[in-house]
Coordinates of C-alpha atoms in Angstrom, one line a residue:
X1 CA 81.4 68.9 109.5
X2 CA 78.9 71.7 108.9
X3 CA 78.3 72.3 112.7
X4 CA 82.1 72.2 113.4
X5 CA 83.0 74.8 110.7
X6 CA 80.2 77.1 111.6
X7 CA 81.1 77.0 115.3
X8 CA 84.7 77.7 114.6
X9 CA 83.8 80.6 112.3
X10 CA 81.5 82.3 114.8
X11 CA 84.1 81.9 117.5
X12 CA 86.9 83.4 115.3
X13 CA 84.9 86.4 114.2
X14 CA 84.2 87.3 117.8
X15 CA 87.9 88.1 118.2
X16 CA 89.1 91.5 117.0
X17 CA 92.2 91.1 114.8
X18 CA 92.1 94.3 112.7
X19 CA 95.6 95.2 111.3
X20 CA 97.1 98.6 111.3
X21 CA 98.9 100.0 108.1
X22 CA 100.6 102.7 110.1
X23 CA 102.3 100.4 112.6
X24 CA 105.8 99.3 111.8
X25 CA 105.8 96.3 114.1
X26 CA 104.9 92.7 113.1
X27 CA 102.2 91.9 113.8
X28 CA 101.0 95.4 113.3
X29 CA 98.5 94.9 116.2
X30 CA 99.1 92.8 119.3
X31 CA 95.4 91.7 119.3
X32 CA 96.1 89.3 116.4
X33 CA 97.8 87.1 119.0
X34 CA 94.4 86.7 120.7
X35 CA 93.1 84.7 117.8
X36 CA 96.5 83.0 117.2
X37 CA 96.5 81.6 120.8
X38 CA 93.0 80.2 120.4
X39 CA 94.0 78.5 117.1
X40 CA 97.2 77.0 118.7
X41 CA 95.2 75.5 121.5
X42 CA 92.9 73.9 119.0
X43 CA 95.8 72.5 117.0
X44 CA 97.1 70.9 120.2
X45 CA 93.8 69.4 121.0
X46 CA 93.6 68.0 117.4
X47 CA 97.0 66.3 118.0
X48 CA 98.9 67.9 115.2
X49 CA 102.7 68.0 115.2
X50 CA 105.4 70.7 114.9
X51 CA 103.0 73.4 116.1
X52 CA 104.6 76.8 116.4
X53 CA 103.5 80.4 117.1
X54 CA 106.5 82.7 116.7
X55 CA 107.1 86.2 118.0
X56 CA 105.7 87.8 114.8
X57 CA 102.4 85.9 115.0
X58 CA 102.9 83.2 112.3
X59 CA 101.4 79.8 113.1
X60 CA 102.6 76.6 111.5
X61 CA 101.7 73.0 112.1
X62 CA 101.8 69.6 110.4
X63 CA 99.4 66.7 110.0
X64 CA 101.8 63.8 109.3
X65 CA 101.4 61.6 106.3
X66 CA 99.7 58.3 106.5
X67 CA 101.1 57.1 103.2
X68 CA 104.6 57.4 101.9
X69 CA 106.2 59.3 99.1
X70 CA 103.5 61.9 98.5
X71 CA 104.5 65.6 98.0
X72 CA 103.9 67.6 101.1
X73 CA 101.2 70.3 100.5
X74 CA 100.1 73.3 102.5
X75 CA 97.0 75.3 103.3
X76 CA 97.3 79.0 104.2
X77 CA 94.9 81.7 105.5
X78 CA 95.4 85.0 107.3
X79 CA 94.2 86.0 110.8
X80 CA 93.9 89.8 110.4
X81 CA 90.9 91.7 109.2
X82 CA 90.8 94.8 107.1
X83 CA 91.4 98.2 108.7
X84 CA 88.8 99.7 106.3
X85 CA 86.1 99.2 108.8
X86 CA 86.2 98.0 112.4
X87 CA 86.2 94.3 113.3
X88 CA 85.5 95.0 117.0
X89 CA 82.4 93.6 118.6
X90 CA 81.2 91.7 115.5
X91 CA 77.7 90.5 116.0
X92 CA 76.9 87.9 113.3
X93 CA 73.3 87.0 112.4
X94 CA 72.3 83.7 110.8
X95 CA 69.5 83.7 108.2
X96 CA 68.2 80.3 107.4
X97 CA 66.7 79.5 103.9
X98 CA 67.6 83.0 102.7
X99 CA 64.8 84.3 100.3
X100 CA 67.2 86.1 97.9
X101 CA 65.8 89.5 98.7
X102 CA 67.1 92.7 100.4
X103 CA 68.6 92.1 103.8
X104 CA 68.0 94.6 106.6
X105 CA 71.2 94.7 108.6
X106 CA 70.3 97.6 110.9
X107 CA 66.8 98.9 110.8
X108 CA 67.6 101.8 113.2
X109 CA 70.4 103.1 111.1
X110 CA 68.8 102.2 107.8
X111 CA 71.6 99.9 106.7
X112 CA 70.5 97.4 104.1
X113 CA 72.2 95.0 101.7
X114 CA 70.0 95.6 98.6
X115 CA 69.7 93.5 95.5
X116 CA 70.1 96.8 93.5
X117 CA 73.5 97.5 95.0
X118 CA 74.6 93.9 95.5
X119 CA 72.9 91.7 92.8
X120 CA 75.1 88.8 93.6
X121 CA 73.3 88.2 96.9
X122 CA 70.5 86.5 94.9
X123 CA 72.8 83.6 94.2
X124 CA 72.7 82.8 97.9
X125 CA 68.9 82.1 97.8
X126 CA 68.0 79.0 99.7
X127 CA 71.2 78.9 101.6
X128 CA 71.9 79.7 105.3
X129 CA 73.7 83.0 105.3
X130 CA 75.7 84.9 107.9
X131 CA 75.6 88.7 107.9
X132 CA 76.6 91.6 110.2
X133 CA 74.5 94.0 112.2
X134 CA 75.7 96.8 110.0
X135 CA 78.2 98.2 112.4
X136 CA 81.2 96.2 111.5
X137 CA 82.6 93.9 108.9
X138 CA 82.0 90.2 109.4
X139 CA 85.5 88.9 109.1
X140 CA 84.9 86.1 106.6
X141 CA 88.0 87.5 104.9
X142 CA 89.7 85.4 106.1
X143 CA 88.4 83.7 109.2
X144 CA 86.2 81.6 106.9
X145 CA 89.4 80.3 105.4
X146 CA 90.9 79.5 108.8
X147 CA 87.7 77.7 109.9
X148 CA 87.6 75.7 106.7
X149 CA 91.3 74.6 107.0
X150 CA 91.0 73.7 110.7
X151 CA 87.8 71.7 110.1
X152 CA 89.2 69.9 107.0
X153 CA 92.4 69.0 108.8
X154 CA 90.5 67.8 111.9
X155 CA 88.4 65.6 109.6
X156 CA 91.6 64.1 108.0
X157 CA 93.0 63.5 111.5
X158 CA 89.9 61.7 112.6
X159 CA 89.6 59.6 109.4
X160 CA 93.0 57.8 108.9
X161 CA 91.4 55.7 106.2
X162 CA 91.7 58.8 103.9
X163 CA 95.3 58.6 102.5
X164 CA 97.4 61.7 102.3
X165 CA 101.0 63.0 102.5
X166 CA 102.3 65.5 104.9
X167 CA 99.8 68.4 105.2
X168 CA 101.2 71.7 106.4
X169 CA 99.1 74.5 107.9
X170 CA 100.1 78.2 107.9
X171 CA 98.2 81.2 109.4
X172 CA 99.7 84.7 108.8
X173 CA 99.2 88.1 110.3
X174 CA 98.9 91.4 108.4
X175 CA 97.8 90.2 105.0
X176 CA 95.3 93.0 104.7
X177 CA 98.0 95.6 104.8
X178 CA 100.2 93.7 102.3
X179 CA 102.7 92.2 104.8
X180 CA 101.3 88.7 105.3
X181 CA 104.3 86.9 103.7
X182 CA 107.0 89.3 105.0
X183 CA 108.3 86.8 107.6
X184 CA 106.8 83.6 106.3
X185 CA 109.5 80.9 106.5
X186 CA 108.9 78.8 103.4
X187 CA 111.7 76.4 104.3
X188 CA 110.4 75.8 107.8
X189 CA 106.8 75.4 106.4
X190 CA 108.1 72.4 104.4
X191 CA 105.4 72.2 101.7
X192 CA 106.2 71.7 98.0
X193 CA 102.9 73.2 96.9
X194 CA 100.2 75.1 98.7
X195 CA 96.8 76.8 98.5
X196 CA 95.5 79.9 100.2
X197 CA 91.8 79.9 101.1
X198 CA 91.2 83.6 100.7
X199 CA 88.9 83.9 97.7
X200 CA 85.3 85.0 97.4
X201 CA 82.2 83.0 96.5
X202 CA 82.0 79.3 96.6
X203 CA 83.7 77.9 93.5
X204 CA 86.2 80.6 92.9
X205 CA 89.7 79.5 92.0
X206 CA 92.4 81.9 91.1
X207 CA 96.0 81.7 90.0
X208 CA 96.3 85.2 88.5
X209 CA 96.4 88.4 90.5
X210 CA 97.2 92.0 90.0
X211 CA 100.7 93.4 89.9
X212 CA 100.5 95.9 92.7
X213 CA 102.2 99.1 93.7
X214 CA 101.5 101.8 96.3
X215 CA 102.0 105.5 95.5
X216 CA 102.2 108.2 98.2
X217 CA 101.7 111.7 96.9
X218 CA 102.9 114.5 99.2
X219 CA 101.7 118.0 98.5
X220 CA 103.4 120.9 100.4
X221 CA 101.2 124.0 100.7
X222 CA 101.8 127.2 102.7
X223 CA 99.4 128.2 105.4
X224 CA 98.7 131.7 106.5
X225 CA 96.0 133.1 108.7
X226 CA 93.0 133.4 106.3
X227 CA 92.5 137.0 107.3
X228 CA 95.8 138.0 105.7
X229 CA 96.2 135.2 103.2
X230 CA 95.9 137.1 99.9
X231 CA 98.8 136.4 97.6
X232 CA 100.5 134.3 100.4
X233 CA 98.4 131.2 101.2
X234 CA 99.0 128.1 99.0
X235 CA 96.3 125.6 99.9
X236 CA 97.6 122.0 99.4
X237 CA 94.0 120.6 99.4
X238 CA 93.2 122.5 96.1
X239 CA 96.4 121.1 94.6
X240 CA 95.1 117.6 95.6
X241 CA 92.0 118.2 93.6
X242 CA 94.3 118.7 90.5
X243 CA 95.9 115.4 91.3
X244 CA 92.6 113.6 91.5
X245 CA 91.5 114.9 88.1
X246 CA 94.8 113.9 86.5
X247 CA 93.9 110.2 86.3
X248 CA 91.0 108.9 84.1
X249 CA 87.7 108.3 85.7
X250 CA 87.3 105.2 83.5
X251 CA 90.4 103.7 85.2
X252 CA 89.1 103.6 88.8
X253 CA 88.0 100.4 90.7
X254 CA 84.4 101.4 90.4
X255 CA 84.5 101.6 86.6
X256 CA 86.7 98.5 85.9
X257 CA 86.4 94.7 86.0
X258 CA 88.1 91.5 84.9
X259 CA 91.6 92.1 83.7
X260 CA 91.2 95.9 83.6
X261 CA 93.7 97.7 85.8
X262 CA 93.2 100.9 87.7
X263 CA 94.4 103.9 89.8
X264 CA 92.7 104.1 93.2
X265 CA 92.8 106.9 95.6
X266 CA 92.5 104.9 98.8
X267 CA 93.1 107.5 101.4
X268 CA 93.7 111.2 101.8
X269 CA 94.5 113.4 104.8
X270 CA 95.6 117.0 105.0
X271 CA 95.0 120.7 105.5
X272 CA 96.1 123.8 103.8
X273 CA 99.7 123.3 104.8
X274 CA 100.2 119.7 103.7
X275 CA 98.1 116.9 102.1
X276 CA 99.1 113.3 101.7
X277 CA 97.3 111.1 99.1
X278 CA 97.7 107.3 99.1
X279 CA 97.0 105.6 95.8
X280 CA 97.2 102.0 94.8
X281 CA 98.1 101.1 91.2
X282 CA 97.0 97.7 89.8
X283 CA 97.3 95.7 86.5
X284 CA 97.5 92.0 85.6
X285 CA 99.9 92.7 82.7
X286 CA 103.4 93.5 83.8
X287 CA 104.1 95.7 80.8
X288 CA 101.0 97.7 81.3
X289 CA 101.7 97.8 85.1
X290 CA 105.0 99.4 84.4
X291 CA 103.5 101.8 82.0
X292 CA 100.9 102.8 84.6
X293 CA 103.6 103.6 87.1
X294 CA 105.5 105.6 84.5
X295 CA 102.3 107.5 83.6
X296 CA 101.6 108.2 87.3
X297 CA 105.1 109.7 87.8
X298 CA 104.8 111.7 84.6
X299 CA 101.5 113.3 85.7
X300 CA 102.8 114.1 89.1
X301 CA 105.9 115.7 87.7
X302 CA 103.7 117.8 85.3
X303 CA 101.6 119.0 88.2
X304 CA 104.6 119.6 90.4
X305 CA 106.1 121.8 87.7
X306 CA 102.7 123.7 87.5
X307 CA 102.8 124.2 91.3
X308 CA 106.4 125.3 91.8
X309 CA 107.7 121.9 92.7
X310 CA 105.3 121.4 95.6
X311 CA 104.2 117.9 94.7
X312 CA 106.2 114.7 95.0
X313 CA 105.5 111.0 94.8
X314 CA 107.1 107.8 96.0
X315 CA 106.0 104.5 94.4
X316 CA 106.8 101.1 95.9
X317 CA 105.9 97.7 94.4
X318 CA 103.9 95.4 96.7
X319 CA 103.5 92.1 94.9
X320 CA 103.4 90.6 91.4
X321 CA 101.1 88.3 89.3
X322 CA 101.6 84.7 90.6
X323 CA 100.6 83.3 87.2
X324 CA 104.2 83.6 86.1
X325 CA 105.1 80.9 88.8
X326 CA 101.9 78.8 89.0
X327 CA 101.5 78.2 85.3
X328 CA 104.8 76.2 85.4
X329 CA 103.0 73.8 87.8
X330 CA 99.5 73.9 86.3
X331 CA 98.6 70.5 87.6
X332 CA 98.1 72.0 91.1
X333 CA 95.3 74.1 89.6
X334 CA 93.9 71.1 87.8
X335 CA 93.8 69.1 91.0
X336 CA 91.8 71.9 92.7
X337 CA 89.4 72.1 89.7
X338 CA 88.8 68.4 89.7
X339 CA 88.4 68.3 93.5
X340 CA 85.7 71.0 93.4
X341 CA 83.8 69.1 90.8
X342 CA 84.0 65.9 92.9
X343 CA 82.5 67.6 96.0
X344 CA 79.7 69.1 93.9
X345 CA 81.1 72.6 93.5
X346 CA 81.1 74.3 90.1
X347 CA 84.7 75.7 89.6
X348 CA 84.9 79.4 88.5
X349 CA 88.5 80.1 87.4
X350 CA 88.8 83.9 87.4
X351 CA 91.6 86.4 88.0
X352 CA 92.0 88.0 91.4
X353 CA 91.3 91.8 91.3
X354 CA 93.6 92.1 94.3
X355 CA 96.2 90.0 95.9
X356 CA 96.8 87.2 98.5
X357 CA 99.6 85.9 100.5
X358 CA 99.8 83.2 97.8
X359 CA 101.0 85.7 95.3
X360 CA 104.1 86.5 97.3
X361 CA 104.6 83.0 98.5
X362 CA 104.7 81.8 94.9
X363 CA 107.6 84.1 94.2
X364 CA 109.3 82.9 97.4
X365 CA 109.4 79.3 96.0
X366 CA 106.0 78.0 97.1
X367 CA 103.5 77.8 94.1
X368 CA 100.2 78.8 95.8
X369 CA 96.9 79.4 93.9
X370 CA 93.9 80.8 95.8
X371 CA 90.7 78.9 96.6
X372 CA 87.3 80.3 97.7
X373 CA 86.6 81.2 101.3
X374 CA 82.9 81.6 100.4
X375 CA 82.1 85.2 101.2
X376 CA 81.2 88.4 99.4
X377 CA 81.4 92.1 100.0
X378 CA 84.6 91.8 102.0
X379 CA 86.0 94.9 103.8
X380 CA 82.6 96.3 104.5
X381 CA 79.5 96.2 106.6
X382 CA 77.6 94.3 103.8
X383 CA 79.9 91.3 104.0
X384 CA 78.3 87.9 104.1
X385 CA 79.1 84.2 103.8
X386 CA 77.0 81.1 103.6
X387 CA 77.2 78.1 105.9
X388 CA 77.1 75.9 102.8
X389 CA 80.3 77.6 101.5
X390 CA 82.0 77.1 104.8
X391 CA 81.3 73.4 104.7
X392 CA 82.3 73.2 101.0
X393 CA 85.7 74.8 101.8
X394 CA 86.4 72.3 104.6
X395 CA 85.4 69.4 102.2
X396 CA 87.7 70.9 99.5
X397 CA 90.7 70.8 101.9
X398 CA 90.0 67.1 102.5
X399 CA 89.5 66.3 98.9
X400 CA 92.6 68.1 97.6
X401 CA 94.8 66.4 100.3
X402 CA 93.5 62.9 99.4
X403 CA 93.7 63.6 95.6
X404 CA 97.5 64.2 95.8
X405 CA 97.8 60.7 97.3
X406 CA 95.4 59.1 94.8
X407 CA 97.3 60.6 91.9
X408 CA 100.7 59.7 93.5
X409 CA 102.1 63.2 93.2
X410 CA 105.6 62.5 94.4
X411 CA 107.7 64.5 96.9

């Protein structure tokens, strides 16, 4: 199983699937179909049923039950990679028996994953790890999840003595830009319960995530030739500085953890004439989340009044905390916890400081906690994953599927 999951992962990360938040199409980038077509061919070779790839780049397939009356379950992962850093020409490097020390990714450019900046890498000591060459992300988010699902399902297919109900597989586009569940057909998928494999380190299990909103702040300046700008020019970039200072430094991603929410300036572009600032607002608690949005709007109004009405904001909710849905079916979390223990993985039940397709799917009628994919430092050049985690993810898919049958969880 280890060789299979590793081979798949290395093949998948070689295919560029970066999504584009500025595109209005679905998928946001046509190149996501490049990976989708590879996966579909593999599913056909495995002999799965009801395989489909639709015009919006959603893949679905089914491994039919070999025992009757068991609730159909699903496993979901996403095909796109983050637009925060390129996923083109990924060159993974395998380090066997990692010594737990600093990892030089690119000596020429001085790019190093250091223990000082990333102390969690020491936990990978003794494992076989996969890293980048420092020029791209790796793509473990979430091609590790895809490789684990595909390998686990293949194992079940080849070992009919392992009893299970119907197992559904779903792979989505555009999760990294918040649209992964936009066109996911829950009824067609056919699962009663599901799991995303889109978490971090081996052992992570999550059924709580942030409530999330996006805030777009638009600042209208007035540009004039700088040689004759006195008492005429109004520089929107200077007003943007006021906006940045309006929100507490103690409530930014880099100063928060656990259940602590934040305001995050994710992107800014502009000139003297106009500046656009893109924030994300996050909190696990719905009451505090709503208060954060109200506070954000209040601060922007105050600044707009100060600057003659030149600042506006539009806030849009992205997704909500799936705990509200999943805690009504907590046995699906318990099954995942017990399954991890049974394959020798120590479960770490923690809140997601982000979101997954599972959050939205849960509110669409498909309770869907999140399991580890095995990597760390996602969305950046210091991303890494261990081969041991890839193998454990595949084994977990097999164990969860068989455990539903063992426990007789009814359809």
